[in-house]
Short mmCIF file of C-alpha atoms and ligand atoms in Angstrom, two decimals:
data_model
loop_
_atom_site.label_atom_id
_atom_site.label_comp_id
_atom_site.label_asym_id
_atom_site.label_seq_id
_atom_site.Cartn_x
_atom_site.Cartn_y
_atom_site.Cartn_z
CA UNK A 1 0.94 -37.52 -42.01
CA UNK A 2 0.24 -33.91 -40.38
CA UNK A 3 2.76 -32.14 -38.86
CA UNK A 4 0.53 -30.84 -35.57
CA UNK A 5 2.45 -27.80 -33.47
CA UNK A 6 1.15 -28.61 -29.79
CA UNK A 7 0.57 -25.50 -28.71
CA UNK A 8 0.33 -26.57 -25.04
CA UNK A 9 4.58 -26.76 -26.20
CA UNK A 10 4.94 -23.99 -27.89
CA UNK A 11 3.96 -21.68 -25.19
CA UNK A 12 5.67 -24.25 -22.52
CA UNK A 13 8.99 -23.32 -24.38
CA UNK A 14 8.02 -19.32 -25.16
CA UNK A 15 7.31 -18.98 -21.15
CA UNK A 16 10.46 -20.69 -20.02
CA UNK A 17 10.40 -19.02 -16.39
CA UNK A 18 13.02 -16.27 -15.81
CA UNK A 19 15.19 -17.32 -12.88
CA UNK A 20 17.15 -14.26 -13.05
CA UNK A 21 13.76 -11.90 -12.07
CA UNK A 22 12.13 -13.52 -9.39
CA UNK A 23 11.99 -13.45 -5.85
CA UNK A 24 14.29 -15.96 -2.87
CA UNK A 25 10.77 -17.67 -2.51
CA UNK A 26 9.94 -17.54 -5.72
CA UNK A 27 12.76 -19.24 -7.02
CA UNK A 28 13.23 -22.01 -4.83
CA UNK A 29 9.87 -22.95 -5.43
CA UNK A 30 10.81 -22.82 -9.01
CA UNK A 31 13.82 -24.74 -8.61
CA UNK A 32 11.74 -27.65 -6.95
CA UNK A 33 8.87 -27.84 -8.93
CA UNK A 34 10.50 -28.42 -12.08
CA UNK A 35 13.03 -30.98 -10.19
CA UNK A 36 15.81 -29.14 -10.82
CA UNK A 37 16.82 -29.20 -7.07
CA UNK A 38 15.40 -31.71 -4.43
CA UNK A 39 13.62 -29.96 -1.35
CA UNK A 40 16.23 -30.03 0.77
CA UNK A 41 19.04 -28.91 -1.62
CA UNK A 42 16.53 -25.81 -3.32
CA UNK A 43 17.81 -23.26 -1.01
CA UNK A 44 21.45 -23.89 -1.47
CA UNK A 45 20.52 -23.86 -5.12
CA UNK A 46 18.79 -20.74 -5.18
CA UNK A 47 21.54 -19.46 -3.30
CA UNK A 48 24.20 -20.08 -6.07
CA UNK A 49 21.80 -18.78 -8.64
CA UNK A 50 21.10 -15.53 -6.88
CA UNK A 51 24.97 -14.77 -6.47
CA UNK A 52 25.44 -15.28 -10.18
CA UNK A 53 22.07 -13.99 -11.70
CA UNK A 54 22.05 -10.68 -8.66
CA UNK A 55 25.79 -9.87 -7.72
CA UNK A 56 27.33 -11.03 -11.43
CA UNK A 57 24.12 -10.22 -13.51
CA UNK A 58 24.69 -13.34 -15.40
CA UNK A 59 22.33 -14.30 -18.43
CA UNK A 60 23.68 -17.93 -19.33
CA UNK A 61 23.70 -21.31 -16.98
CA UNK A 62 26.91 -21.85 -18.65
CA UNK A 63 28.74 -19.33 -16.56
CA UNK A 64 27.86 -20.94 -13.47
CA UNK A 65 31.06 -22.66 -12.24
CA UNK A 66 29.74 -24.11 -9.22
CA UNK A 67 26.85 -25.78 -10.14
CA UNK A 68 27.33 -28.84 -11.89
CA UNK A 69 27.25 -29.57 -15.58
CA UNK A 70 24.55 -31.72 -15.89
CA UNK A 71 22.19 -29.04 -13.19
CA UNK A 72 23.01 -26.16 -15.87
CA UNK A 73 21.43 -28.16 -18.54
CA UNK A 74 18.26 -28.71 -16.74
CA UNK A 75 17.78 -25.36 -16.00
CA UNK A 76 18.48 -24.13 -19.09
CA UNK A 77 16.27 -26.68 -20.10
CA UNK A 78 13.40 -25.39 -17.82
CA UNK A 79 14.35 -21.71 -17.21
CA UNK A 80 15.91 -18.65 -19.02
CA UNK A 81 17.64 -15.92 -17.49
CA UNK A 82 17.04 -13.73 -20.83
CA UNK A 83 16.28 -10.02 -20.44
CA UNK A 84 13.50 -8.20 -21.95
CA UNK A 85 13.43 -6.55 -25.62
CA UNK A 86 14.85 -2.91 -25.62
CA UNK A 87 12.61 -1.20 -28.06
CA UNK A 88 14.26 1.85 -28.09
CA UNK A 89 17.14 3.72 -26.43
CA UNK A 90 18.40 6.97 -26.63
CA UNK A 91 21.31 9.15 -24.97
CA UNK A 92 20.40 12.66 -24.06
CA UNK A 93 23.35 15.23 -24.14
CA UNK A 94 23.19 15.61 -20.57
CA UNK A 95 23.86 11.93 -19.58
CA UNK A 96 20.21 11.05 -19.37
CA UNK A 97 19.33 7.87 -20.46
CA UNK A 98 16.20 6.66 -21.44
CA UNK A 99 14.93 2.68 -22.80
CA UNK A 100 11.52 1.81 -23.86
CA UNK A 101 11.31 -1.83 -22.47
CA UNK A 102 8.70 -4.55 -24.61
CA UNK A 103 7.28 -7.17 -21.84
CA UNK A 104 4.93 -8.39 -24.66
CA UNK A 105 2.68 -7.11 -27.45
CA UNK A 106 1.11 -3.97 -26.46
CA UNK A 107 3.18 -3.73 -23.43
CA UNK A 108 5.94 -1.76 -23.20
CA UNK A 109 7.62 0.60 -20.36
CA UNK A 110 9.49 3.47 -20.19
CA UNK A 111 12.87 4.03 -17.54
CA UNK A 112 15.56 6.65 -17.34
CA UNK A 113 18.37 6.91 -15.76
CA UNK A 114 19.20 9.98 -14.58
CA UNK A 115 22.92 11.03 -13.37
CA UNK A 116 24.02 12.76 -10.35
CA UNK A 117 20.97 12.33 -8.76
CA UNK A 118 21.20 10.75 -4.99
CA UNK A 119 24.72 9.31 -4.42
CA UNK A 120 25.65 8.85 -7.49
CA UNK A 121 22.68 8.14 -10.10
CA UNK A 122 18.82 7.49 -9.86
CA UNK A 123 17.12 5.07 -12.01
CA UNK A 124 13.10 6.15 -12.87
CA UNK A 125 11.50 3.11 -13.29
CA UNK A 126 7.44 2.48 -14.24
CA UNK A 127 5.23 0.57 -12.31
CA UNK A 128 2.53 0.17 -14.23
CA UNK A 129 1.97 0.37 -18.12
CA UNK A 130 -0.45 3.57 -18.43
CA UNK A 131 -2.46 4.88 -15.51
CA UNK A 132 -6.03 4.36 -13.92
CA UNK A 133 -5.71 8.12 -12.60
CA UNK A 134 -6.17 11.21 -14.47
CA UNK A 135 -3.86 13.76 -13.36
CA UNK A 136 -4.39 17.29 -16.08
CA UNK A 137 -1.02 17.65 -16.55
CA UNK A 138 0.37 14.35 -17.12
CA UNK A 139 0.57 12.87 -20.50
CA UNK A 140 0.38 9.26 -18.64
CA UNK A 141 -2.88 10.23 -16.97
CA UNK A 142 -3.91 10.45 -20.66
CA UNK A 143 -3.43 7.01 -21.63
CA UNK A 144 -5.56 3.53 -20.30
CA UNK A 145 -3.77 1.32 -18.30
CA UNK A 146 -2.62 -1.42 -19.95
CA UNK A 147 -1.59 -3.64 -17.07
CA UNK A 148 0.48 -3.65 -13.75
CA UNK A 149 4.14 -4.82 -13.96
CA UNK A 150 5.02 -7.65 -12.22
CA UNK A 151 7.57 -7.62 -9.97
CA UNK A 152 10.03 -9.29 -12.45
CA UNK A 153 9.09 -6.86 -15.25
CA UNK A 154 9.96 -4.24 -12.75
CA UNK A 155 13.36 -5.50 -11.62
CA UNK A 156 14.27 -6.15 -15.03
CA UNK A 157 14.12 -2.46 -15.95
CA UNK A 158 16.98 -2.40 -13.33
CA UNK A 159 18.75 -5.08 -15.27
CA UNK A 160 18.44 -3.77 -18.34
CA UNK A 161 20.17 -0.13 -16.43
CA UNK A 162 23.02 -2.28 -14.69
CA UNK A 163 24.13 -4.31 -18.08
CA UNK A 164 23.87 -0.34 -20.02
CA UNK A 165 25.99 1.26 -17.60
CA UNK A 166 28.65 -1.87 -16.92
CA UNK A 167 27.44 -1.29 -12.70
CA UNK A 168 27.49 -5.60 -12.92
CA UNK A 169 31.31 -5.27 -12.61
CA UNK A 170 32.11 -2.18 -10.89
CA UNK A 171 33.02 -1.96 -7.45
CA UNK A 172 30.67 -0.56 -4.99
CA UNK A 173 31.79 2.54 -4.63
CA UNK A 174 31.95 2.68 -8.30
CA UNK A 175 28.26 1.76 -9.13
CA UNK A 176 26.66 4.76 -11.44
CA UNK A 177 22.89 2.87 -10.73
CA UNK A 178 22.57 3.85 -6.78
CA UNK A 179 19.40 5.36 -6.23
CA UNK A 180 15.78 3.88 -7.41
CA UNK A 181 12.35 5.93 -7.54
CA UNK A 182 9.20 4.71 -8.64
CA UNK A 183 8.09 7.97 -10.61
CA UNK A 184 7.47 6.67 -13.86
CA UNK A 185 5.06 5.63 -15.46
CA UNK A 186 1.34 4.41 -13.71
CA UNK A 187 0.64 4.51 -9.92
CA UNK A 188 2.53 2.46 -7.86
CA UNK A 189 0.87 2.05 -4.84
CA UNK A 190 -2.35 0.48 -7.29
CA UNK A 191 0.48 -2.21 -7.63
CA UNK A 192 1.94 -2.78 -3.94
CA UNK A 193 2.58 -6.26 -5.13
CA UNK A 194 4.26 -6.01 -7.22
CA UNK A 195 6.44 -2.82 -6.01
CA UNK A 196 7.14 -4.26 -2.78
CA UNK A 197 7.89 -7.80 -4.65
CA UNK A 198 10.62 -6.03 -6.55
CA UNK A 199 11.82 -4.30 -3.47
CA UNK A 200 12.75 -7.16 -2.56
CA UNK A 201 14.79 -7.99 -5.23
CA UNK A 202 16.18 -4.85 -5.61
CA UNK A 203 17.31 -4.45 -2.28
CA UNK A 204 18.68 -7.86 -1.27
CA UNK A 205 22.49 -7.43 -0.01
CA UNK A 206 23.72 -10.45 -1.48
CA UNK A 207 22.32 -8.92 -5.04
CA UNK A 208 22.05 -5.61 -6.42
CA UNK A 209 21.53 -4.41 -2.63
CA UNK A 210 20.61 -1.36 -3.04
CA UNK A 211 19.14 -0.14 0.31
CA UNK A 212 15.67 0.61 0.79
CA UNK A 213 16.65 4.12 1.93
CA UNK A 214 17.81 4.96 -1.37
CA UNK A 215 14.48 3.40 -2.89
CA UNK A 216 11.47 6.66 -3.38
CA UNK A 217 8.12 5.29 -4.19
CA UNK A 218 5.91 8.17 -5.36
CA UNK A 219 2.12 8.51 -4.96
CA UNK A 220 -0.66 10.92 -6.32
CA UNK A 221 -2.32 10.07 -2.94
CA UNK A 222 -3.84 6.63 -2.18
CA UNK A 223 -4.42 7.17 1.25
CA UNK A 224 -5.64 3.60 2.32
CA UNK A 225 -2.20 1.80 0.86
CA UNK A 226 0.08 4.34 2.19
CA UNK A 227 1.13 2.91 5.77
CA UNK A 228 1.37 -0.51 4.22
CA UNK A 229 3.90 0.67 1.83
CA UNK A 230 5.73 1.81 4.75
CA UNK A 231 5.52 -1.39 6.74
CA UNK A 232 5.88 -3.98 3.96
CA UNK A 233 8.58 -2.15 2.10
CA UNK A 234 10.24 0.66 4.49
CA UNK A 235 10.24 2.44 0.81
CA UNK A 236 11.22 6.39 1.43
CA UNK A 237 7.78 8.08 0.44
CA UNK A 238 6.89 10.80 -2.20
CA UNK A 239 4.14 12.80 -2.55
CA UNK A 240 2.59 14.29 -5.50
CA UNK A 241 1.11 17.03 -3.93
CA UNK A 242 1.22 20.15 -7.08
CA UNK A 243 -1.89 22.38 -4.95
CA UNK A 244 -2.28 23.06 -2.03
CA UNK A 245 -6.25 23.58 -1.73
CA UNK A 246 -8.74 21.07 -2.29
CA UNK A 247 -10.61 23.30 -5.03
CA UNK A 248 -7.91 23.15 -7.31
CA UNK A 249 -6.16 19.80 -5.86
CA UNK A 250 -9.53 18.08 -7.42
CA UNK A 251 -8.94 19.25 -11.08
CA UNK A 252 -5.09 18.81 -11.04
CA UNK A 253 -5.00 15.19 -9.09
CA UNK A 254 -8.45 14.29 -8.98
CA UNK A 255 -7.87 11.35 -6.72
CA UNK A 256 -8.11 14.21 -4.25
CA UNK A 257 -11.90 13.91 -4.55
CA UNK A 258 -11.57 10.76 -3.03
CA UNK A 259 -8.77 11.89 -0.10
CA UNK A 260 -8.49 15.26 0.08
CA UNK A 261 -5.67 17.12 1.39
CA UNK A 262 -6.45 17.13 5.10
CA UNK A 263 -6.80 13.23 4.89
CA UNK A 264 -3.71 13.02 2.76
CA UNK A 265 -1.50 14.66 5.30
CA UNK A 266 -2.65 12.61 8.52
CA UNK A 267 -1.56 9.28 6.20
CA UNK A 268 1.60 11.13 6.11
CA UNK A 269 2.12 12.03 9.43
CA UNK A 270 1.65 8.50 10.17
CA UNK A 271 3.81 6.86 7.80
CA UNK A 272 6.10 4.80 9.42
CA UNK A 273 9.43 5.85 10.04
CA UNK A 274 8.93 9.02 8.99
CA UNK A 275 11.86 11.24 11.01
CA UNK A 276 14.34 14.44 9.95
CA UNK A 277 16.34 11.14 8.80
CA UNK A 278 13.73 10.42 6.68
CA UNK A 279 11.60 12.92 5.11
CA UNK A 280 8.78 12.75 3.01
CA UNK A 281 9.07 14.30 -0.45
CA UNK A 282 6.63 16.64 -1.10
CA UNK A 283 6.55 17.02 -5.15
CA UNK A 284 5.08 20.25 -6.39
CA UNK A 285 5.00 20.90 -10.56
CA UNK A 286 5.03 24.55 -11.49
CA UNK A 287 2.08 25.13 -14.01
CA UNK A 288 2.00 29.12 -14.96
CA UNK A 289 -0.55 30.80 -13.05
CA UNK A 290 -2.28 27.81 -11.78
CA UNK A 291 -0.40 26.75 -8.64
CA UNK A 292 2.59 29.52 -8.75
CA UNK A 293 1.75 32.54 -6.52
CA UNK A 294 3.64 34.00 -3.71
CA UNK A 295 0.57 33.26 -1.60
CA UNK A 296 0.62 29.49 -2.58
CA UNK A 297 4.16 29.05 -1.82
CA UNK A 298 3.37 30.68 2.06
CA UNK A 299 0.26 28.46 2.12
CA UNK A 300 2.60 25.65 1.24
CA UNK A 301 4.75 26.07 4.17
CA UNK A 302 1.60 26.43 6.44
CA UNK A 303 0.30 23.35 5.04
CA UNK A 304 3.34 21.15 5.62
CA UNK A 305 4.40 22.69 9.27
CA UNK A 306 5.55 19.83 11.26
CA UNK A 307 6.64 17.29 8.76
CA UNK A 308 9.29 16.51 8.69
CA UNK A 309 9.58 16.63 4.60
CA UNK A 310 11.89 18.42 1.73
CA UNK A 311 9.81 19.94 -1.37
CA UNK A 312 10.78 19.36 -4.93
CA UNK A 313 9.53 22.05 -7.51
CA UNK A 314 9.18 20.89 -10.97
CA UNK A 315 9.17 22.87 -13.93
CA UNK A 316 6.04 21.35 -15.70
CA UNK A 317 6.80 19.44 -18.54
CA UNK A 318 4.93 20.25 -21.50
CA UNK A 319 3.12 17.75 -23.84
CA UNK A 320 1.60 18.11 -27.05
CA UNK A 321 -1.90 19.38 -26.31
CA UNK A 322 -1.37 19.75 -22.88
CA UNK A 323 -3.26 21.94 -21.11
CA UNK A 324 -0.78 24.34 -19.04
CA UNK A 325 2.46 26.07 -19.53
CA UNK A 326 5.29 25.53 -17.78
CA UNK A 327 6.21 28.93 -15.41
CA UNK A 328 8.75 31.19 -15.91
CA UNK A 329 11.85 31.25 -14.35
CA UNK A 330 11.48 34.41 -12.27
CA UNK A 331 8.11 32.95 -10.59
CA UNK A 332 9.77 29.67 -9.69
CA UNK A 333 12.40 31.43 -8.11
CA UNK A 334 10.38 33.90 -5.92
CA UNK A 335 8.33 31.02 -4.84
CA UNK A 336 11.66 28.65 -4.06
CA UNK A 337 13.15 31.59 -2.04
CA UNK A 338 10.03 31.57 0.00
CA UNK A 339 10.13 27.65 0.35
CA UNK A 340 13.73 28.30 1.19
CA UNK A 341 13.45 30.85 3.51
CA UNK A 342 11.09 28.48 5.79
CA UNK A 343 13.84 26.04 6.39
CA UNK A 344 13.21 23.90 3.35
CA UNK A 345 15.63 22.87 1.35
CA UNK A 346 13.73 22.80 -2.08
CA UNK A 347 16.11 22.39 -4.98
CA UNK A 348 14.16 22.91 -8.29
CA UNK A 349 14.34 19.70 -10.00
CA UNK A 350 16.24 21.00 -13.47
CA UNK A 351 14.59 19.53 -16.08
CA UNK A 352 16.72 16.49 -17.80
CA UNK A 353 17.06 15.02 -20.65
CA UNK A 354 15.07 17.46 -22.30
CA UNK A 355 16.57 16.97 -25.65
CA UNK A 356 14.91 13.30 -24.90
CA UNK A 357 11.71 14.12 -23.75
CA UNK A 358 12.77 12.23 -20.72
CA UNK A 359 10.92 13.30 -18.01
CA UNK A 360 9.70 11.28 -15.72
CA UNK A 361 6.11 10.91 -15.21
CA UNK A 362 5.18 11.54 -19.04
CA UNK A 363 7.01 8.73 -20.35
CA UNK A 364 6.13 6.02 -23.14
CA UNK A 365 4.07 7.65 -25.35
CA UNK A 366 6.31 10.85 -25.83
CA UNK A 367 9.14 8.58 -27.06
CA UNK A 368 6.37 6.95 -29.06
CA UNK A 369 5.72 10.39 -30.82
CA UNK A 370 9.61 11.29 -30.91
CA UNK A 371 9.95 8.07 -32.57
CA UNK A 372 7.76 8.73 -35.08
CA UNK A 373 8.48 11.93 -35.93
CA UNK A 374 12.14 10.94 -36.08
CA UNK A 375 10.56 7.87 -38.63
CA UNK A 376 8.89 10.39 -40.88
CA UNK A 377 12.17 12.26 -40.92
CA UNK A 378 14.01 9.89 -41.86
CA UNK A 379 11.43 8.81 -44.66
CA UNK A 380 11.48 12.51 -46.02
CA UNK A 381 14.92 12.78 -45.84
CA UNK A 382 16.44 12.85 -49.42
CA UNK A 383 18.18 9.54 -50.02
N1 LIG B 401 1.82 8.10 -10.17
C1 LIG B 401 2.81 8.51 -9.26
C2 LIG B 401 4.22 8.32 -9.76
C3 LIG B 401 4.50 8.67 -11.22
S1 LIG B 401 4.45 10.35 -11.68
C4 LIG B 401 2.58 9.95 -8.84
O1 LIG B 401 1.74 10.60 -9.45
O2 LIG B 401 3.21 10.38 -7.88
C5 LIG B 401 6.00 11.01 -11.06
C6 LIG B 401 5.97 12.52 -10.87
O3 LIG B 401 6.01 13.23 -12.12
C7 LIG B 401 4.72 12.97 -10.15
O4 LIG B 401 5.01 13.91 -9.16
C8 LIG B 401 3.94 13.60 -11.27
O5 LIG B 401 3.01 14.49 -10.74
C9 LIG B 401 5.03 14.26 -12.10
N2 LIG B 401 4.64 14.63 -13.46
C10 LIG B 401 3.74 14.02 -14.26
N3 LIG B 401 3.63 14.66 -15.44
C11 LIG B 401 4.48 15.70 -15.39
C12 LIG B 401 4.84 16.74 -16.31
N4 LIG B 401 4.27 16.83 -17.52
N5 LIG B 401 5.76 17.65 -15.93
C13 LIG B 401 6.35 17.56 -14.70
N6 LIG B 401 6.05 16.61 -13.81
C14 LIG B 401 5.14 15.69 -14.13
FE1 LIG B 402 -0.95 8.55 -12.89
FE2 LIG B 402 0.98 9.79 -11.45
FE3 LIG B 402 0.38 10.60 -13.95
FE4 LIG B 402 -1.33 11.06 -11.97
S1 LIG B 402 0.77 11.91 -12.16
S2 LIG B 402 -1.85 10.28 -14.02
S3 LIG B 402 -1.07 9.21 -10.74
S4 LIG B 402 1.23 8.63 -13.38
#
């Protein structure tokens, strides 16, 4: 006799459906397709599940009191609640941490969780693995994409940040996980789907509620998806803006070529909601004597007259080979004061987690070189 492996099985049991990562209407469908829960009953269900899986962060049926015994072994039976492999995790001296997150083979994403940031702490999480765009002085422009996240695989980055940091437990006001932005890696409005999917999830009060107000999706620019991001997802907007003429926008985000600046700021103007309540975030990385000049932080203020917006300098964040220098501390300041002296607010986002290389926007495949370095260190070291 031969032993035959179905593989229709196999993969039936390796893709046990994560109940724990999906979204209300998502789930109840779940929950009623596999007969777990009659139609009528599925919401209730789901209900119960969500409370456990999205207030409790459970990862086992078994904890679930108030469903009955024999319910808990059909889902476990025909669902997991597991979370994703963490590849890699590392604690920078400042409090930054950072997790390299495996969805698969070949795809893997990079979040960090950066303190006192927002009310309390902001999570960086990646929307897609790699990026489509080419922006000069990011490492992620760089690399293919691999794929877009799903929403799951973008909530669980969330999970895997609530179970490190013990916010499952902690009382509200006692969360250290209370602010979200989408600037990791990949573009996220070339995965509204998904992004506003996870919203969703992410923002559901009788879960991890964290409001949408406290959720900043950034964008290089994609003009045509930018007011449905604000009506499908109410998402606080970001713009990665770094020049502030078309000339040198091209070469430094060269989605510009497609929707230049002029275009760019009329999508903002209109984004919804948009109020001194609710400002857009104008993102602006200081590359030494490309984009640094007195006169470009005046032209700057021109620029953005009337929006209602708060500007973040960055100090660039180098990357092996990269093109551009970071600038000095003198220029950044003389250009903040004269950002500052126009009414805006524009605290120079310190870099973090240095010691890490966690910044965000030039994430996985730095930690893929520290990594390795830190590999052939440890294979040199004497034993
Ligand atoms: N694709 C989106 C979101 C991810 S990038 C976007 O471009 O907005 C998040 C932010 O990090 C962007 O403002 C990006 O321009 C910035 N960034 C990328 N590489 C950087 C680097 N090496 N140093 C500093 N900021 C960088
Ligand atoms: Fe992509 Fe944003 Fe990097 Fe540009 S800055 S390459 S859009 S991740």
């Amino acid at each position: 006799m031969t032993l035959v492996l179905a593989p229709s099985r196999v993969s039936a049991v390796a893709e046990r459906p994560n109940l724990s990562r999906m979204t209300r209407g998502a789930l109840i469908d779940a929950l009623v397709a596999a007969e777990v829960a009659a139609p009528s009953a599925a919401r209730m269900r789901a209900d119960q599940i969500w409370g456990w899986a999205h207030k409790r962060g459970a990862t086992s049926f078994d904890v679930m009191t108030n469903v009955a015994k024999e319910t808990r072994a059909a889902l476990a039976e025909a669902f997991t609640l597991d979370r994703p492999q963490i590849l890699d995790r590392q604690l920078s001296t400042d409090g930054v941490i950072k997790w390299l997150i495996g969805f698969g083979p070949g795809v893997a994403a990079e979040t960090v969780f950066i303190p006192d940031v927002g009310r309390s702490g902001a999570l960086c999480v990646s929307s897609q693995v790699g990026c489509t765009l080419n922006c000069t002085f990011c490492h992620t422009g760089t690399q293919a994409l691999v794929r877009n996240l799903t929403a799951g695989e973008i909530f669980a980055q969330v999970q895997v940040a609530r179970d490190d940091l013990n916010d499952w437990t902690a009382a509200p006001g006692e969360r250290r996980l209370t602010n979200i932005v989408f600037m990791g890696m990949g573009e996220p409005l070339y995965n509204l789907d998904g992004v506003a999917d996870a919203m969703d999830i992410i923002s559901d009060d009788q879960g991890v509620g964290i409001s949408r107000r406290r959720i900043t999706v950034s964008t290089s620019g994609v003009v045509p998806k930018m007011t449905e991001l604000g009506t499908r997802t109410s998402a606080m907007l970001a713009i990665s803006l770094h020049a502030v003429s078309d000339e040198l926008r091209d070469v430094l985000v060269p989605i510009n070529r497609a929707y230049p600046i002029a275009e760019l700021l009329k999508a903002i103007r209109a984004y919804p909601g948009l109020s001194n309540a609710r400002r857009v975030t104008f993102e602006y990385v200081m590359l030494k004597g490309v984009n640094d000049s007195p006169a470009e932080a005046r032209a700057l203020v021109r620029l953005l007259a009337g929006i209602p917006a708060k500007i973040n300098l960055i100090p660039f964040n180098p990357w092996p080979g990269a093109p551009y220098e970071c600038s000095s501390n003198a220029t950044i300041k003389t250009f903040a004061d004269i950002v500052n002296r126009a009414g805006y607010a524009s605290p120079i986002r310190t870099p973090r987690g240095r010691d890490i290389l966690a910044a965000c926007g030039q994430l996985r495949s730095e930690s893929e070189k520290l990594r390795a370095s830190q590999r052939r260190k440890l294979e040199t070291a004497p034993g």
